[in-house]
Coordinates of C-alpha atoms in Angstrom, one line a residue:
Chain A
M201 CA 49.8 113.8 43.1
L202 CA 53.4 112.6 43.7
E203 CA 52.4 111.8 47.3
V204 CA 49.7 109.5 46.0
I205 CA 51.9 107.7 43.6
S206 CA 54.8 107.3 46.0
S207 CA 52.9 105.7 48.9
P208 CA 53.3 102.0 48.8
F209 CA 49.7 101.1 49.6
M210 CA 48.5 103.3 46.8
Q211 CA 50.9 101.7 44.3
K212 CA 49.5 98.3 45.3
A213 CA 45.9 99.7 44.9
F214 CA 46.7 101.1 41.5
M215 CA 48.3 97.9 40.3
A216 CA 45.5 95.7 41.6
G217 CA 42.9 98.3 40.4
I218 CA 44.2 98.4 36.8
L219 CA 44.4 94.6 36.6
V220 CA 40.8 94.3 38.0
S221 CA 39.6 97.0 35.5
L222 CA 41.1 95.1 32.6
L223 CA 39.6 91.8 33.9
T224 CA 36.1 93.2 34.4
G225 CA 36.5 95.2 31.1
L226 CA 37.0 91.9 29.2
I227 CA 34.2 90.1 31.0
S228 CA 31.8 93.1 30.8
V229 CA 31.7 92.9 27.0
F230 CA 30.2 89.5 27.0
I231 CA 28.0 90.2 30.0
V232 CA 26.4 93.1 28.0
L233 CA 26.3 91.2 24.7
R234 CA 24.8 88.1 26.3
K235 CA 22.4 90.2 28.4
M236 CA 23.7 88.7 31.7
S237 CA 23.8 91.8 33.9
F238 CA 21.4 90.4 36.4
I239 CA 23.4 87.1 36.8
G240 CA 26.5 89.2 37.4
A241 CA 24.8 91.1 40.1
G242 CA 23.4 87.9 41.5
I243 CA 26.8 86.1 41.7
S244 CA 28.5 89.2 43.3
H245 CA 25.9 89.4 46.0
A246 CA 26.1 85.7 46.5
A247 CA 29.8 86.0 47.1
F248 CA 29.0 87.5 50.4
G249 CA 27.9 84.1 51.6
G250 CA 31.2 82.7 50.5
V251 CA 33.2 85.4 52.2
A252 CA 31.2 84.7 55.4
I253 CA 32.0 81.0 55.2
G254 CA 35.6 82.0 55.3
F255 CA 35.1 84.2 58.4
F256 CA 33.2 81.4 60.1
T257 CA 35.5 78.6 59.4
G258 CA 38.8 80.5 59.7
L259 CA 39.7 79.7 56.1
N260 CA 40.8 82.4 53.6
P261 CA 37.6 84.3 52.7
L262 CA 38.7 84.8 49.1
F263 CA 39.3 81.1 48.7
T264 CA 35.8 80.2 50.2
A265 CA 34.2 82.9 48.2
I266 CA 35.6 81.6 44.9
I267 CA 34.4 78.1 45.6
Y268 CA 31.0 79.3 46.7
S269 CA 30.5 81.8 43.9
V270 CA 31.4 79.2 41.2
A271 CA 28.9 76.7 42.7
V272 CA 26.2 79.4 42.8
A273 CA 27.0 80.4 39.2
I274 CA 26.8 76.8 37.9
G275 CA 23.6 76.3 40.0
I276 CA 21.9 79.3 38.5
E277 CA 22.9 78.2 35.0
S278 CA 21.8 74.6 35.3
T279 CA 18.4 75.3 37.0
G280 CA 17.7 77.9 34.3
R281 CA 18.7 75.6 31.4
K282 CA 16.7 72.7 32.7
G283 CA 13.7 75.0 32.8
R284 CA 12.4 73.9 36.2
I285 CA 12.4 77.6 37.3
S286 CA 13.2 80.6 35.2
E287 CA 16.8 82.0 35.5
D288 CA 15.7 85.4 37.0
V289 CA 13.8 83.6 39.8
S290 CA 16.8 81.3 40.4
I291 CA 19.1 84.3 40.6
G292 CA 16.7 86.1 43.0
I293 CA 16.6 83.1 45.3
F294 CA 20.3 82.3 45.2
Y295 CA 21.5 85.8 45.9
S296 CA 19.1 86.7 48.7
V297 CA 19.7 83.3 50.4
S298 CA 23.5 83.7 50.1
M299 CA 23.3 87.3 51.6
A300 CA 21.1 85.9 54.5
L301 CA 23.6 83.0 55.0
G302 CA 26.4 85.6 55.0
V303 CA 24.7 87.8 57.7
A304 CA 23.9 84.7 59.8
L305 CA 27.5 83.4 59.6
V306 CA 29.1 86.8 60.3
S307 CA 26.8 87.2 63.4
L308 CA 27.7 83.7 64.6
S309 CA 31.5 84.0 63.9
K310 CA 33.8 85.0 66.7
A311 CA 35.9 87.2 64.4
Y312 CA 34.7 90.6 65.6
N313 CA 37.6 92.4 64.1
V314 CA 36.5 91.4 60.6
D315 CA 36.6 94.2 58.0
L316 CA 33.0 93.7 56.8
F317 CA 32.7 97.2 55.4
G318 CA 35.9 96.7 53.4
Y319 CA 34.5 93.5 51.8
L320 CA 31.2 95.2 51.0
F321 CA 32.5 98.4 49.6
G322 CA 36.2 97.9 49.0
N323 CA 39.3 98.8 51.0
I324 CA 42.5 100.1 49.4
L325 CA 44.5 99.5 52.6
A326 CA 43.5 95.8 52.6
I327 CA 45.3 95.0 49.3
T328 CA 48.2 92.7 49.9
Q329 CA 51.0 91.3 47.7
T330 CA 49.1 88.0 47.6
D331 CA 46.0 89.8 46.3
I332 CA 48.1 91.2 43.5
I333 CA 49.6 87.8 42.6
L334 CA 46.1 86.3 42.7
T335 CA 44.8 89.0 40.4
V336 CA 47.7 88.5 37.9
I337 CA 47.0 84.8 37.8
T338 CA 43.2 85.3 37.3
F339 CA 43.8 87.9 34.6
I340 CA 46.1 85.6 32.7
L341 CA 43.6 82.7 32.9
V342 CA 40.5 84.7 32.1
S343 CA 42.1 86.6 29.2
G344 CA 43.5 83.3 27.9
F345 CA 40.0 81.8 28.0
I346 CA 38.5 84.8 26.2
V347 CA 41.2 84.8 23.5
I348 CA 40.8 81.0 22.9
F349 CA 37.0 81.1 22.8
L350 CA 36.6 84.6 21.4
K351 CA 34.8 83.5 18.2
D352 CA 32.6 81.0 20.1
L353 CA 31.6 83.6 22.6
F354 CA 30.9 86.1 19.8
L355 CA 28.7 83.6 17.9
S356 CA 26.8 82.5 20.9
A357 CA 26.2 86.1 21.9
Y358 CA 24.8 86.6 18.4
N359 CA 22.6 83.5 18.4
E360 CA 23.1 80.5 20.7
E361 CA 21.3 78.0 18.3
L362 CA 23.6 79.1 15.4
A363 CA 26.6 78.6 17.6
Q364 CA 25.3 75.1 18.4
I365 CA 24.9 74.0 14.8
S366 CA 28.3 75.4 14.1
G367 CA 29.8 73.0 16.6
V368 CA 30.2 75.3 19.6
R369 CA 29.7 73.3 22.8
V370 CA 27.3 75.9 24.3
V371 CA 26.8 74.4 27.8
F372 CA 30.6 73.8 28.3
L373 CA 31.3 77.4 27.0
N374 CA 28.6 78.9 29.3
N375 CA 30.0 77.0 32.3
L376 CA 33.6 78.2 31.6
F377 CA 32.3 81.7 31.2
L378 CA 30.4 81.6 34.5
I379 CA 33.5 80.2 36.3
S380 CA 35.6 83.1 34.8
L381 CA 32.9 85.5 35.9
A382 CA 32.6 84.2 39.4
V383 CA 36.4 84.2 39.9
S384 CA 36.8 87.7 38.5
I385 CA 34.0 88.9 40.8
V386 CA 35.7 87.6 43.9
I387 CA 39.1 88.9 42.8
S388 CA 37.6 92.4 42.3
I389 CA 36.0 92.4 45.8
R390 CA 39.1 93.9 47.5
I391 CA 39.0 97.0 45.3
V392 CA 35.3 97.7 44.7
G393 CA 33.5 95.5 47.2
I394 CA 30.7 92.9 46.9
I395 CA 27.8 95.4 46.6
L396 CA 29.4 97.5 43.8
V397 CA 31.4 95.0 41.7
S398 CA 28.4 94.3 39.5
A399 CA 28.7 97.9 38.2
L400 CA 32.2 97.2 36.8
L401 CA 30.7 94.2 35.1
V402 CA 28.1 96.2 33.2
I403 CA 29.1 99.9 32.8
P404 CA 32.4 99.4 30.8
G405 CA 30.7 97.1 28.3
A406 CA 27.6 99.3 28.1
T407 CA 29.8 102.4 27.4
A408 CA 31.9 100.6 24.8
R409 CA 28.8 99.3 23.0
L410 CA 27.7 102.8 22.3
F411 CA 30.7 103.5 20.1
A412 CA 32.2 100.2 19.0
R413 CA 31.8 99.0 15.5
G414 CA 33.4 95.6 16.0
L415 CA 34.2 93.1 18.8
V416 CA 37.9 94.0 19.2
S417 CA 37.1 97.7 19.4
M418 CA 34.4 97.0 22.0
I419 CA 36.8 95.0 24.1
A420 CA 39.5 97.8 23.9
L421 CA 36.9 100.6 24.7
S422 CA 35.5 98.5 27.6
C423 CA 38.9 98.0 29.1
L424 CA 39.8 101.7 28.6
T425 CA 36.5 102.8 30.4
G426 CA 37.4 100.4 33.2
V427 CA 41.0 101.6 33.6
V428 CA 40.0 105.3 33.5
S429 CA 37.2 104.7 36.0
V430 CA 39.4 102.8 38.4
I431 CA 42.3 105.3 38.3
S432 CA 40.1 108.3 38.7
G433 CA 38.0 106.5 41.4
L434 CA 41.1 105.6 43.4
L435 CA 42.4 109.2 43.3
I436 CA 39.0 110.5 44.5
S437 CA 38.9 107.8 47.1
Y438 CA 42.4 108.8 48.4
E439 CA 41.7 112.6 48.2
Y440 CA 38.3 112.6 49.9
D441 CA 38.5 109.4 52.0
I442 CA 35.6 107.7 50.3
A443 CA 35.2 103.9 50.0
P444 CA 37.0 103.1 46.7
G445 CA 34.0 101.0 45.5
A446 CA 31.8 104.0 45.6
S447 CA 34.1 106.5 43.9
I448 CA 35.1 104.0 41.1
V449 CA 31.4 103.2 40.3
L450 CA 30.5 106.9 40.4
A451 CA 33.4 107.7 38.0
S452 CA 32.4 104.9 35.6
A453 CA 28.7 106.0 35.7
F454 CA 29.9 109.6 34.9
I455 CA 31.8 108.3 31.9
F456 CA 28.8 106.2 30.8
F457 CA 26.3 109.2 31.0
L458 CA 28.8 111.5 29.3
S459 CA 29.2 108.9 26.5
L460 CA 25.4 108.6 26.2
V461 CA 25.1 112.4 25.7
L462 CA 28.0 112.4 23.2
K463 CA 26.4 109.6 21.3
K464 CA 23.1 111.4 21.0
K465 CA 24.8 114.5 19.8
R466 CA 26.6 112.6 17.0
Chain B
M289 CA 18.1 60.9 -6.3
N290 CA 19.6 61.1 -2.7
I291 CA 17.4 61.5 0.3
A292 CA 18.5 64.7 2.1
V293 CA 16.3 64.5 5.1
D294 CA 14.4 61.5 6.3
I295 CA 12.0 61.9 9.2
K296 CA 10.5 58.6 10.5
N297 CA 7.7 58.3 13.0
V298 CA 8.9 61.4 14.9
S299 CA 6.8 62.3 18.0
L300 CA 7.7 64.9 20.6
S301 CA 6.0 65.7 23.9
I302 CA 7.1 68.4 26.3
K303 CA 5.6 68.3 29.9
D304 CA 2.8 65.9 28.7
R305 CA 1.9 68.3 25.9
E306 CA 2.1 66.8 22.4
I307 CA 4.0 69.0 20.0
L308 CA 4.6 66.6 17.2
K309 CA 2.7 63.4 16.5
N310 CA 4.0 60.6 14.3
I311 CA 5.6 62.7 11.6
N312 CA 6.9 61.1 8.4
I313 CA 8.5 63.3 5.8
S314 CA 11.2 62.5 3.3
I315 CA 12.9 65.3 1.3
E316 CA 14.9 64.6 -1.8
E317 CA 18.2 66.4 -2.4
G318 CA 17.8 69.6 -4.4
H319 CA 14.1 69.9 -3.5
F320 CA 12.3 73.0 -2.1
L321 CA 9.9 72.1 0.7
G322 CA 7.5 74.5 2.4
I323 CA 6.2 73.7 5.9
V324 CA 3.0 75.5 6.7
G325 CA 0.5 75.4 9.5
P326 CA -1.0 77.5 12.3
N327 CA 0.9 79.1 15.1
G328 CA 1.8 76.5 17.8
G329 CA 1.4 73.7 15.2
G330 CA 5.0 72.5 15.8
K331 CA 6.7 74.0 12.6
T332 CA 9.7 75.5 14.4
T333 CA 10.0 72.5 16.7
L334 CA 10.2 70.2 13.7
V335 CA 12.9 72.4 12.3
K336 CA 14.9 72.2 15.5
V337 CA 14.5 68.4 15.6
I338 CA 15.9 68.2 12.1
L339 CA 18.8 70.5 13.1
G340 CA 19.5 68.3 16.2
L341 CA 18.8 71.1 18.6
I342 CA 15.9 69.1 20.2
K343 CA 15.7 65.4 20.6
P344 CA 12.4 63.8 19.6
T345 CA 10.6 61.6 22.2
S346 CA 10.4 58.8 19.7
G347 CA 11.2 58.2 16.1
S348 CA 14.3 59.1 14.1
V349 CA 15.7 61.8 11.8
S350 CA 18.6 61.2 9.4
V351 CA 20.3 63.8 7.3
F352 CA 22.2 62.4 4.3
G353 CA 22.2 59.1 6.3
A354 CA 23.6 60.6 9.6
S355 CA 21.9 61.6 12.8
P356 CA 21.6 65.3 13.4
E357 CA 23.2 65.0 16.9
T358 CA 26.4 63.6 15.3
L359 CA 26.3 66.4 12.7
I360 CA 26.1 69.1 15.3
T361 CA 29.5 68.3 16.7
G362 CA 31.2 68.0 13.4
K363 CA 30.9 69.7 10.1
S364 CA 27.2 70.5 9.6
F365 CA 25.3 70.3 6.4
F366 CA 23.0 73.1 7.5
G367 CA 22.6 76.7 6.7
Y368 CA 20.0 78.1 9.2
L369 CA 18.0 81.2 9.6
P370 CA 16.2 81.2 12.9
Q371 CA 12.7 82.6 13.3
H372 CA 13.3 85.4 15.8
Q373 CA 16.9 86.7 15.6
N374 CA 16.3 89.4 18.2
I375 CA 19.6 90.9 17.5
D376 CA 20.6 93.9 19.6
P377 CA 20.7 96.9 17.2
N378 CA 24.0 97.9 18.7
F379 CA 25.6 94.5 18.2
P380 CA 29.2 95.3 17.4
A381 CA 29.5 93.8 14.0
S382 CA 29.7 94.9 10.4
A383 CA 27.8 93.1 7.6
L384 CA 31.0 91.2 6.7
D385 CA 31.5 90.1 10.3
I386 CA 28.0 88.6 10.4
V387 CA 28.6 86.7 7.1
L388 CA 31.9 85.5 8.3
M389 CA 30.1 83.8 11.3
G390 CA 28.9 81.3 8.7
R391 CA 32.5 80.2 8.1
Y392 CA 33.3 79.6 11.8
S393 CA 32.5 75.9 11.5
K394 CA 35.0 75.6 8.7
A395 CA 37.6 78.2 9.8
G396 CA 40.9 76.9 11.2
F397 CA 42.8 77.7 14.4
L398 CA 40.4 79.2 17.1
R399 CA 37.8 79.7 14.3
W400 CA 39.6 82.9 13.1
P401 CA 38.6 83.3 9.5
G402 CA 41.5 83.3 7.0
R403 CA 41.8 84.6 3.4
K404 CA 39.8 81.7 1.9
D405 CA 37.0 82.3 4.4
R406 CA 36.9 86.0 3.5
E407 CA 36.8 85.2 -0.2
K408 CA 33.9 82.8 0.3
A409 CA 32.0 85.3 2.5
M410 CA 32.4 88.0 -0.2
E411 CA 31.3 85.6 -2.9
C412 CA 28.1 84.9 -0.9
M413 CA 27.5 88.6 -0.3
S414 CA 27.9 89.3 -4.0
M415 CA 25.5 86.5 -4.8
M416 CA 23.0 88.3 -2.6
G417 CA 23.8 91.6 -4.3
I418 CA 25.0 93.1 -1.0
E419 CA 28.8 93.2 -1.3
H420 CA 28.7 97.0 -1.2
L421 CA 27.3 96.8 2.4
R422 CA 30.3 94.9 3.8
N423 CA 31.6 97.6 6.0
M424 CA 28.2 98.9 7.1
H425 CA 27.3 98.4 10.8
Y426 CA 24.5 95.9 11.3
S427 CA 22.2 98.5 12.8
Q428 CA 22.5 100.7 9.7
L429 CA 20.9 98.0 7.5
S430 CA 17.2 97.8 6.5
G431 CA 15.1 94.7 7.4
G432 CA 15.5 93.4 3.8
Q433 CA 19.3 94.0 3.8
Q434 CA 19.6 92.2 7.2
Q435 CA 17.7 89.3 5.8
R436 CA 20.1 89.1 2.8
I437 CA 23.0 89.3 5.1
S438 CA 21.6 86.4 7.1
I439 CA 21.1 84.3 3.9
A440 CA 24.7 85.1 2.9
R441 CA 25.8 84.0 6.4
A442 CA 23.9 80.8 6.1
L443 CA 25.4 80.1 2.6
A444 CA 28.9 81.0 3.5
G445 CA 29.3 77.7 5.4
E446 CA 28.6 75.9 2.0
P447 CA 25.6 74.0 3.3
K448 CA 23.8 71.3 1.5
I449 CA 20.5 72.1 3.2
L450 CA 19.2 75.6 3.8
I451 CA 16.6 75.9 6.6
L452 CA 14.6 79.1 6.9
D453 CA 12.1 79.7 9.7
E454 CA 9.6 82.4 8.7
P455 CA 12.2 84.3 6.7
S456 CA 9.8 86.9 5.2
T457 CA 8.9 88.4 8.6
G458 CA 9.7 92.2 8.4
I459 CA 10.0 92.3 4.7
D460 CA 7.3 94.1 2.6
V461 CA 5.2 92.3 -0.1
V462 CA 7.4 93.3 -3.1
G463 CA 10.5 92.4 -1.1
Q464 CA 9.0 89.0 -0.2
E465 CA 8.4 88.2 -3.9
D466 CA 12.0 89.1 -4.8
F467 CA 13.2 87.0 -1.8
Y468 CA 11.3 83.9 -3.0
H469 CA 12.7 84.3 -6.5
L470 CA 16.2 84.6 -5.0
L471 CA 15.7 81.3 -3.1
K472 CA 14.4 79.6 -6.2
G473 CA 17.5 80.7 -8.1
L474 CA 19.8 79.5 -5.4
Q475 CA 18.1 76.1 -5.3
K476 CA 18.7 75.6 -9.0
K477 CA 22.2 77.1 -9.1
M478 CA 23.6 75.3 -6.1
N479 CA 21.4 72.2 -6.1
L480 CA 20.4 73.3 -2.6
T481 CA 17.8 71.5 -0.6
I482 CA 15.6 74.1 1.0
L483 CA 13.2 73.8 3.9
M484 CA 11.1 76.9 4.5
V485 CA 8.7 77.4 7.3
S486 CA 6.0 79.9 6.5
H487 CA 2.5 81.1 7.5
D488 CA 1.9 82.5 4.1
I489 CA 0.5 79.4 2.5
G490 CA -0.8 81.2 -0.7
T491 CA 2.6 82.6 -1.7
V492 CA 4.6 79.5 -0.7
T493 CA 2.6 77.2 -2.9
T494 CA 3.9 79.2 -6.0
Y495 CA 7.5 78.6 -5.3
V496 CA 8.0 75.2 -3.5
D497 CA 8.2 71.8 -5.0
E498 CA 6.5 70.1 -2.1
I499 CA 4.5 71.2 0.9
S500 CA 4.0 69.8 4.3
C501 CA 0.9 70.9 6.3
L502 CA 1.6 70.6 10.0
N503 CA -0.6 71.1 13.0
I504 CA 0.9 68.6 15.5
N505 CA -0.1 65.9 13.0
L506 CA 1.1 66.0 9.4
Y507 CA -2.1 66.5 7.4
Y508 CA -0.6 66.7 4.0
H509 CA 2.7 66.2 2.3
G510 CA 3.1 66.4 -1.5
N511 CA 2.4 68.6 -4.4
P512 CA 1.7 72.2 -3.3
L513 CA -1.5 72.6 -5.3
G514 CA -2.9 69.5 -3.7
A515 CA -2.8 71.2 -0.3
L516 CA -5.1 74.0 -1.4
N517 CA -8.4 72.2 -0.8
E518 CA -11.0 72.6 1.8
K519 CA -10.4 69.2 3.5
V520 CA -6.7 69.8 4.2
M521 CA -7.3 73.5 5.2
T522 CA -10.1 72.5 7.6
L523 CA -7.9 69.9 9.2
L524 CA -5.1 72.5 9.5
Y525 CA -6.9 75.7 10.5
G526 CA -10.3 74.5 11.7
K527 CA -13.5 75.8 10.1
N528 CA -13.0 79.5 10.3
F529 CA -11.1 80.3 7.1
D530 CA -11.7 81.5 3.6
L531 CA -9.6 80.1 0.8
L532 CA -9.0 82.8 -1.8
T533 CA -7.2 81.8 -5.0
H534 CA -5.8 84.3 -7.5
T535 CA -4.9 83.4 -11.1
D536 CA -2.9 85.3 -13.6
S537 CA -6.1 86.7 -15.2
C538 CA -7.7 87.7 -11.9
D539 CA -9.0 91.2 -12.4
K540 CA -9.4 91.9 -8.7
C541 CA -5.7 91.6 -8.0
E542 CA -3.5 94.5 -8.6
R543 CA 0.2 93.7 -9.0
L544 CA 2.2 95.9 -6.8
R545 CA 5.0 96.3 -9.3
P546 CA 5.3 95.8 -13.1

């Protein structure tokens, strides 16, 4: 155990992992309450297109992924709201096209030494000091957004029309939420990877909802589920040399199913 | 008498389909209006136009002299009960949390309710006879209790106009009668203007001051008893209907409770 804690790369992984779990734990509450699980999965897969643009152009893949994912998130929201095509169809199209674009750009790019597996499933070794600083900044911005708009988010999760007649600017709020979601997804990619990040957006919130009696307790339980999943997942990843994304998601799924059984027994 | 809601020549088409056609309705402050008509007749759409949630294709709506769109960004006159609330049974809120949502438009910094907001919420819950449920989780409440919580939520914002869209769905017959009595009491006590959408034309006529019969066109607006004739009903529902009337001395009717 000491060996794990004392190794510098694991310290970075734990630091980044805990921040990511708090970030996704916060977002997850509203993903679950607003029934947006599919949009979370859609944006995270679409992020692959953004990462590949970075590989292809030589720009920082995290930077291109943030820009691309925010654009996709707003695109999905606005096409769905205008009613031209339904939101689930729009997500289905955006995410498969982005994955295809990603594969095409990675094939065309000359960067053969690219850590594709790491981007897809997470890589503890890849976490840098810059990643941690970026995660801290994102965490401060996203948690600030959630604290400021907590009641607006709560009311629009309860009923969007009621929120509107109470003076909540619903479209503005949704767009801000989607931007926070897209940025949080990209920031979490280093730890859990593109394919599995959507689990961290759903499972902590879903677990918390089983027991929470109020919004604040749901947020606390969701973050706790995320932190426990990430810490145990990272330890398993280190011990058995498994991609961290997989071990973290399996740990969170274990907590969820255990909670489900406990809830039924109560 | 003030005019609470004034609907002038309102028409609405969505994708070339006419939903509302040249509607004119004026509601006086403190009146109770029932809006009836078949499914797909535009009742809910009309309510959303009044609330400012949908813009009409032509015509205008004014609420105490202001347009609903300007009201929506400021302090609203409305207390609203939507038709389908579709609330997740595990939604993390107590009865009091839900009622407090009605105070968000009036609450101060970041919409966090203060002591005054809590007092108002409790006052509305006690008016509905549900103050003892305040700490109960939303999922533990019966359909009737949830409905009372929703009314308390709508009243907590101190509205001048209460809009209810099919509020009796999910409540049994006896519960419905109590519910309409409750609304009638609120109307008198608070000088509330009430707009209620309902498919239950028979019961509604007993309680409302005026009725609007809507099926894309407005076929009748006025005294509720005047709507219960074959001509209006045929225009509203077509030819396949039977109009049954019950009086106090009707021996075929069995009251469900004393």
